[in-house]
Amino acid sequence: MLYPCSENGLVSLLRPLYLALRCRRPYVPAASGRARVYSTSVNEQLTAGELAQVQRLESIAVLGGGITGLASAYYLTKELPHSRVVLFEADEGLGGWIQSKTVDVGNGSVVFEQGPRTLRTALPNGPVTRSLISQLGLEDKIVMTPEDSVASRNRYIYYPDRLVRLPMPPTSVWELLKTLATEPLFEGVPMGAIKELLRPKGQWKIDESIGSFFSRRFGPELVNNILSALCHGIYAGDVWKLSAKSLFPFAWHGEEKYGGVLMARYKTWALEAQAQERDGSRGVILQKADGEMMQGLRSDMEKVGQKPSMDFWLTPGVYALKGGLETLTKALESALRENENVRIETGVAVGAIEPDVATGCIRLTSRDSNKPLGTYNHVISTLPAPTLHALTPPTILSTLALTPYVTVMVINLFYSDPNLLPVQGFGYLLPNSIPYAQNPERCLGVIFDSHASPGLDTAPPGTKITVMLGGHWWDGWPSYPSCADGIAMAKTLLARHLCLNAQPAAYHATLQRDCIPQYTVGHHMRMQKALWELGADAWSALSVAGSAFNGVGVNDCVRGARDVVKALGKGKPVTGLEGYASDETTWVRTVFREQRE
């Protein structure tokens, strides 16, 4: 079982009080001699008020047909089977940034991922997506990267003019010390760690950039050489603009509670070691909301016959899906189209979102025709933050307009020769500190797909690579390179870095405009303001989910969709931003025990 065990954490999250929804149904269903039956998927005991809220949710609109919107609609069909769900997507197709392209290379095909390509099993959000995949019957599509694979053991940073392997298990102590002492990439890092242990707690701040925070604690070398590369790989963002409070909450709050980052890590490790010695339990320190979510997830999984082991929760891993990650979005789309209570409207862009004060519902209007799209008991928006702000009155959600986005060009290349790479591994990232002459293309990172996610192609083994250009380095550019220019730039970069001069058998480039939201300094405070505005009675029928709010990864988006829908299924008011209710965070030890038969 999962047991969230409270410890001496920070002050508990404050949660705002919301006025109850006062929705009437937006349109009358066809006359029928049968009474409509209301239920939730888990048949929980609800109060009279909560049951009334659930019964009023006869129609729900989901805005956006990416992974968050599809997952939201799917969860709605499970939690609120009596509700009619309408999903609006401005584009003609669904799936959002998850785009898998199968390319014929003559003697078979290869899968080019033009967006996300792999998923992690790691806590807290990895198990949510794994559970969804299981519900959709896609377990046989999972291609797991083994822990002892070259992709798991070998990850690189290119600095200053060569690939440097990051020390990862099972690196020996001697090899680790040698690497830290001889590689320019790690210059200043060991001494910075020692100084961090001795450095006093800094003055409290509302927020701080990742660069500022870790430079203050460890020194600038760690930031410029390593953390900037990490931020390129995850956020395509600038380490000197991204928020430490929002993206490194354990380190941020650890300094406040324990006086430093390493001391916080040591204290939590010591607590875990003591607990394991005391009762043999295995646990992990998580935010309280994450522990509670996992307890609920396990309960839900058990009710549908899934019995996850401790390895399901605690074993780290990376996996892909046969056919690409689009297999997941296609399965969600198929499940929704088969449900008679779901209607999918593609090519329909919402132009305005307005509250109906008299009923407490939400009215939607079309952007192109200015025609009404209906009035709904509840609306879940998975749109980009600035887009949502533009659709609502200017006096509300103004802080959402301040969330910047970055553009990334993704170049996929396949070579018939499987032995072109000088090293084997997941790939490499490029830090801010790399000399310009080594990266005039403004590359963020390179993924060795043939090592990172093998087993997806029907063609004989070859060398498959993805090059990612742009991100924050393209901020302010009036225009972007063409796809043809991007392919040429990728080839030039690979020749310089890897001495790869062969011509690819297949290639493809995609410009993903404004694809990754940036949680810049002050993100928590901006989301907190949006939380209070959505909590007002007039807007209590609007919730948000998606990469702009609670994490940019696929797992984060699926978790956000589930959280909103679970709250609706329990008759609870929900904005999707409850995690921002307080400036502080409660940390708990979540304990895992084997399930007894």
Coordinates of N, CA and C in Angstrom, one line a residue, residues 135-247:
Q135 N -4.9 1.2 -19.3 CA -6.3 1.3 -19.5 C -6.7 1.2 -21.0
L136 N -5.8 1.8 -21.8 CA -6.1 1.9 -23.3 C -5.6 0.6 -24.0
G137 N -5.1 -0.4 -23.2 CA -4.7 -1.7 -23.8 C -3.4 -1.6 -24.6
L138 N -2.5 -0.7 -24.3 CA -1.3 -0.4 -25.0 C 0.0 -1.0 -24.4
E139 N -0.2 -1.9 -23.4 CA 1.0 -2.4 -22.7 C 1.9 -3.1 -23.7
D140 N 1.4 -3.8 -24.7 CA 2.2 -4.5 -25.6 C 3.0 -3.6 -26.6
K141 N 2.6 -2.3 -26.5 CA 3.3 -1.3 -27.4 C 4.5 -0.7 -26.7
I142 N 4.7 -0.9 -25.4 CA 5.8 -0.3 -24.7 C 7.1 -0.9 -25.1
V143 N 8.1 -0.1 -25.4 CA 9.5 -0.5 -25.7 C 10.3 0.1 -24.6
M144 N 10.7 -0.7 -23.6 CA 11.4 -0.2 -22.5 C 12.9 -0.1 -22.8
T145 N 13.6 1.0 -22.4 CA 15.0 1.0 -22.5 C 15.6 0.4 -21.2
P146 N 16.4 -0.7 -21.3 CA 16.9 -1.4 -20.1 C 17.8 -0.4 -19.3
E147 N 17.8 -0.7 -18.0 CA 18.7 0.1 -17.1 C 20.2 0.0 -17.5
D148 N 20.6 -1.2 -18.0 CA 22.0 -1.4 -18.3 C 22.3 -1.1 -19.8
S149 N 21.4 -0.5 -20.5 CA 21.6 -0.1 -21.9 C 22.6 1.0 -22.0
V150 N 23.2 1.2 -23.2 CA 24.2 2.2 -23.4 C 23.5 3.6 -23.3
A151 N 22.2 3.7 -23.6 CA 21.5 4.9 -23.5 C 21.3 5.3 -22.1
S152 N 21.1 4.4 -21.2 CA 20.9 4.7 -19.8 C 22.2 5.0 -19.1
R153 N 23.3 4.4 -19.5 CA 24.6 4.6 -18.9 C 25.4 5.7 -19.4
N154 N 25.1 6.1 -20.7 CA 26.0 7.1 -21.3 C 25.2 8.3 -21.8
R155 N 25.4 9.4 -21.1 CA 24.9 10.7 -21.5 C 26.0 11.7 -21.5
Y156 N 25.9 12.6 -22.5 CA 27.1 13.5 -22.8 C 26.7 15.0 -22.8
I157 N 27.7 15.8 -22.5 CA 27.6 17.2 -22.8 C 28.8 17.6 -23.7
Y158 N 28.5 18.4 -24.7 CA 29.6 18.8 -25.6 C 30.2 20.1 -25.1
Y159 N 31.5 19.9 -24.6 CA 32.2 21.1 -24.1 C 33.7 20.8 -24.0
P160 N 34.6 21.7 -24.3 CA 34.4 22.9 -25.1 C 34.3 22.5 -26.6
D161 N 35.0 21.4 -26.9 CA 35.1 21.0 -28.3 C 35.0 19.5 -28.5
R162 N 34.4 18.8 -27.5 CA 34.4 17.3 -27.5 C 33.2 16.8 -26.6
L163 N 32.9 15.6 -26.8 CA 31.8 15.0 -26.0 C 32.4 14.5 -24.6
V164 N 31.8 14.9 -23.6 CA 32.2 14.6 -22.2 C 31.1 13.7 -21.6
R165 N 31.4 12.5 -21.2 CA 30.4 11.6 -20.6 C 30.2 12.1 -19.1
L166 N 28.9 12.2 -18.8 CA 28.6 12.5 -17.4 C 28.7 11.3 -16.5
P167 N 29.3 11.5 -15.3 CA 29.5 10.3 -14.4 C 28.1 9.8 -14.0
M168 N 27.9 8.5 -14.4 CA 26.6 7.9 -14.0 C 26.9 6.4 -13.6
P169 N 26.0 5.9 -12.7 CA 26.3 4.5 -12.3 C 26.4 3.6 -13.5
P170 N 27.3 2.6 -13.5 CA 28.1 2.2 -12.4 C 29.5 2.7 -12.4
T171 N 29.7 4.0 -12.5 CA 31.0 4.6 -12.5 C 31.7 4.4 -11.2
S172 N 32.9 4.0 -11.2 CA 33.7 3.7 -10.0 C 34.1 5.0 -9.4
V173 N 34.4 5.0 -8.1 CA 34.9 6.2 -7.4 C 36.1 6.7 -8.0
W174 N 37.0 5.9 -8.4 CA 38.3 6.3 -9.0 C 38.0 7.0 -10.4
E175 N 37.1 6.4 -11.2 CA 36.8 7.1 -12.4 C 36.1 8.4 -12.2
L176 N 35.2 8.5 -11.2 CA 34.5 9.7 -10.9 C 35.5 10.8 -10.6
L177 N 36.4 10.5 -9.7 CA 37.4 11.5 -9.2 C 38.3 11.9 -10.4
K178 N 38.7 11.0 -11.2 CA 39.5 11.3 -12.3 C 38.8 12.3 -13.3
T179 N 37.5 12.0 -13.6 CA 36.7 12.8 -14.5 C 36.6 14.2 -13.9
L180 N 36.2 14.3 -12.6 CA 36.0 15.6 -12.0 C 37.3 16.4 -12.0
A181 N 38.5 15.8 -11.9 CA 39.7 16.5 -11.8 C 40.3 16.9 -13.1
T182 N 40.0 16.2 -14.2 CA 40.6 16.4 -15.4 C 39.8 17.0 -16.5
E183 N 38.5 16.9 -16.4 CA 37.6 17.5 -17.5 C 37.3 18.9 -17.2
P184 N 37.6 19.8 -18.2 CA 37.3 21.2 -18.0 C 35.8 21.5 -17.7
L185 N 34.9 20.6 -18.2 CA 33.5 20.7 -18.0 C 33.2 20.8 -16.5
F186 N 33.9 20.1 -15.6 CA 33.6 20.1 -14.2 C 34.5 21.0 -13.4
E187 N 35.3 21.8 -14.0 CA 36.1 22.8 -13.3 C 35.3 23.6 -12.4
G188 N 35.7 23.6 -11.1 CA 35.1 24.4 -10.1 C 33.9 23.8 -9.4
V189 N 33.4 22.6 -10.0 CA 32.2 22.0 -9.5 C 32.5 21.3 -8.1
P190 N 33.5 20.5 -8.0 CA 33.8 19.9 -6.7 C 34.0 20.9 -5.6
M191 N 34.8 21.9 -5.8 CA 35.0 22.9 -4.8 C 33.7 23.7 -4.5
G192 N 32.9 23.9 -5.5 CA 31.6 24.6 -5.3 C 30.7 23.8 -4.4
A193 N 30.7 22.4 -4.5 CA 29.9 21.6 -3.7 C 30.4 21.7 -2.2
I194 N 31.7 21.7 -2.0 CA 32.2 21.8 -0.6 C 31.8 23.2 0.0
K195 N 31.9 24.2 -0.8 CA 31.5 25.6 -0.3 C 30.0 25.6 -0.1
E196 N 29.2 24.9 -0.8 CA 27.8 25.0 -0.6 C 27.4 24.4 0.8
L197 N 28.1 23.4 1.2 CA 27.9 22.8 2.5 C 28.2 23.8 3.6
L198 N 29.2 24.7 3.4 CA 29.6 25.7 4.4 C 28.9 27.0 4.2
R199 N 28.3 27.3 3.1 CA 27.7 28.6 2.8 C 26.4 28.7 3.6
P200 N 26.2 29.9 4.3 CA 25.0 30.1 5.1 C 23.8 30.3 4.2
K201 N 22.6 30.2 4.8 CA 21.4 30.4 4.0 C 21.3 31.8 3.5
G202 N 20.9 32.0 2.3 CA 20.7 33.3 1.8 C 19.5 34.0 2.3
Q203 N 19.4 35.3 2.0 CA 18.2 36.0 2.4 C 17.0 35.6 1.6
W204 N 15.9 35.5 2.2 CA 14.7 35.0 1.6 C 14.3 35.9 0.4
K205 N 13.9 35.3 -0.7 CA 13.4 36.0 -1.9 C 12.1 35.4 -2.3
I206 N 11.3 36.2 -3.0 CA 10.1 35.7 -3.6 C 10.3 34.7 -4.7
D207 N 11.3 34.9 -5.5 CA 11.7 33.9 -6.5 C 13.1 34.3 -7.0
E208 N 13.7 33.5 -7.8 CA 15.1 33.7 -8.3 C 15.3 32.8 -9.5
S209 N 16.1 33.2 -10.4 CA 16.4 32.3 -11.6 C 17.2 31.1 -11.1
I210 N 17.1 30.1 -11.9 CA 18.0 28.9 -11.7 C 19.4 29.3 -11.6
G211 N 19.8 30.1 -12.6 CA 21.2 30.5 -12.7 C 21.7 31.3 -11.5
S212 N 20.8 32.2 -11.0 CA 21.2 33.0 -9.8 C 21.2 32.1 -8.6
F213 N 20.2 31.3 -8.4 CA 20.2 30.4 -7.2 C 21.4 29.5 -7.1
F214 N 21.6 28.7 -8.1 CA 22.7 27.8 -8.1 C 24.1 28.4 -8.2
S215 N 24.2 29.5 -8.8 CA 25.5 30.3 -8.8 C 25.8 30.7 -7.3
R216 N 24.7 31.2 -6.7 CA 24.9 31.7 -5.3 C 25.3 30.5 -4.4
R217 N 24.7 29.4 -4.6 CA 25.0 28.2 -3.7 C 26.3 27.5 -4.1
F218 N 26.5 27.3 -5.4 CA 27.6 26.4 -5.9 C 28.6 27.1 -6.7
G219 N 28.4 28.2 -7.2 CA 29.3 28.9 -8.1 C 28.8 28.8 -9.6
P220 N 29.3 29.8 -10.4 CA 28.8 29.9 -11.8 C 29.2 28.7 -12.7
E221 N 30.2 28.0 -12.4 CA 30.7 26.9 -13.3 C 29.6 25.8 -13.5
L222 N 29.0 25.4 -12.3 CA 27.9 24.4 -12.4 C 26.8 24.9 -13.3
V223 N 26.4 26.1 -13.2 CA 25.3 26.7 -13.9 C 25.6 26.8 -15.4
N224 N 26.8 27.4 -15.8 CA 27.1 27.7 -17.2 C 27.4 26.4 -17.9
N225 N 28.1 25.4 -17.3 CA 28.5 24.3 -18.0 C 27.6 23.1 -17.9
I226 N 26.8 23.0 -16.9 CA 26.0 21.7 -16.7 C 24.5 22.1 -16.6
L227 N 24.1 22.9 -15.7 CA 22.6 23.2 -15.6 C 22.1 23.9 -16.8
S228 N 22.8 24.7 -17.5 CA 22.3 25.4 -18.7 C 22.0 24.3 -19.7
A229 N 22.9 23.3 -19.8 CA 22.7 22.2 -20.8 C 21.4 21.4 -20.4
L230 N 21.2 21.2 -19.1 CA 20.0 20.4 -18.7 C 18.8 21.2 -19.0
C231 N 18.8 22.5 -18.8 CA 17.6 23.3 -19.1 C 17.4 23.4 -20.6
H232 N 18.4 23.3 -21.4 CA 18.2 23.2 -22.9 C 17.5 21.9 -23.3
G233 N 17.9 20.8 -22.6 CA 17.3 19.5 -22.9 C 15.8 19.4 -22.5
I234 N 15.5 20.0 -21.4 CA 14.1 19.9 -20.9 C 13.2 21.0 -21.4
Y235 N 13.7 22.2 -21.2 CA 12.8 23.4 -21.4 C 13.2 24.2 -22.7
A236 N 14.3 23.9 -23.3 CA 14.8 24.7 -24.4 C 15.0 26.2 -23.9
G237 N 15.2 26.3 -22.6 CA 15.1 27.6 -22.0 C 16.5 28.2 -21.5
D238 N 16.4 29.4 -21.0 CA 17.6 30.1 -20.5 C 17.7 29.9 -19.0
V239 N 18.7 29.4 -18.5 CA 18.9 29.1 -17.1 C 18.9 30.3 -16.3
W240 N 19.2 31.5 -16.9 CA 19.2 32.8 -16.2 C 17.8 33.5 -16.2
K241 N 16.8 32.8 -16.8 CA 15.5 33.4 -16.8 C 14.5 32.4 -16.1
L242 N 14.7 31.1 -16.2 CA 13.8 30.2 -15.6 C 13.8 30.2 -14.1
S243 N 12.6 29.9 -13.5 CA 12.4 30.1 -12.1 C 12.9 28.9 -11.3
A244 N 13.8 29.2 -10.3 CA 14.3 28.1 -9.4 C 13.1 27.6 -8.5
K245 N 12.3 28.5 -8.1 CA 11.2 28.1 -7.2 C 10.2 27.2 -7.9
S246 N 9.9 27.4 -9.1 CA 9.0 26.6 -9.8 C 9.6 25.3 -10.4
L247 N 10.8 25.3 -10.8 CA 11.4 24.1 -11.5 C 12.3 23.3 -10.6

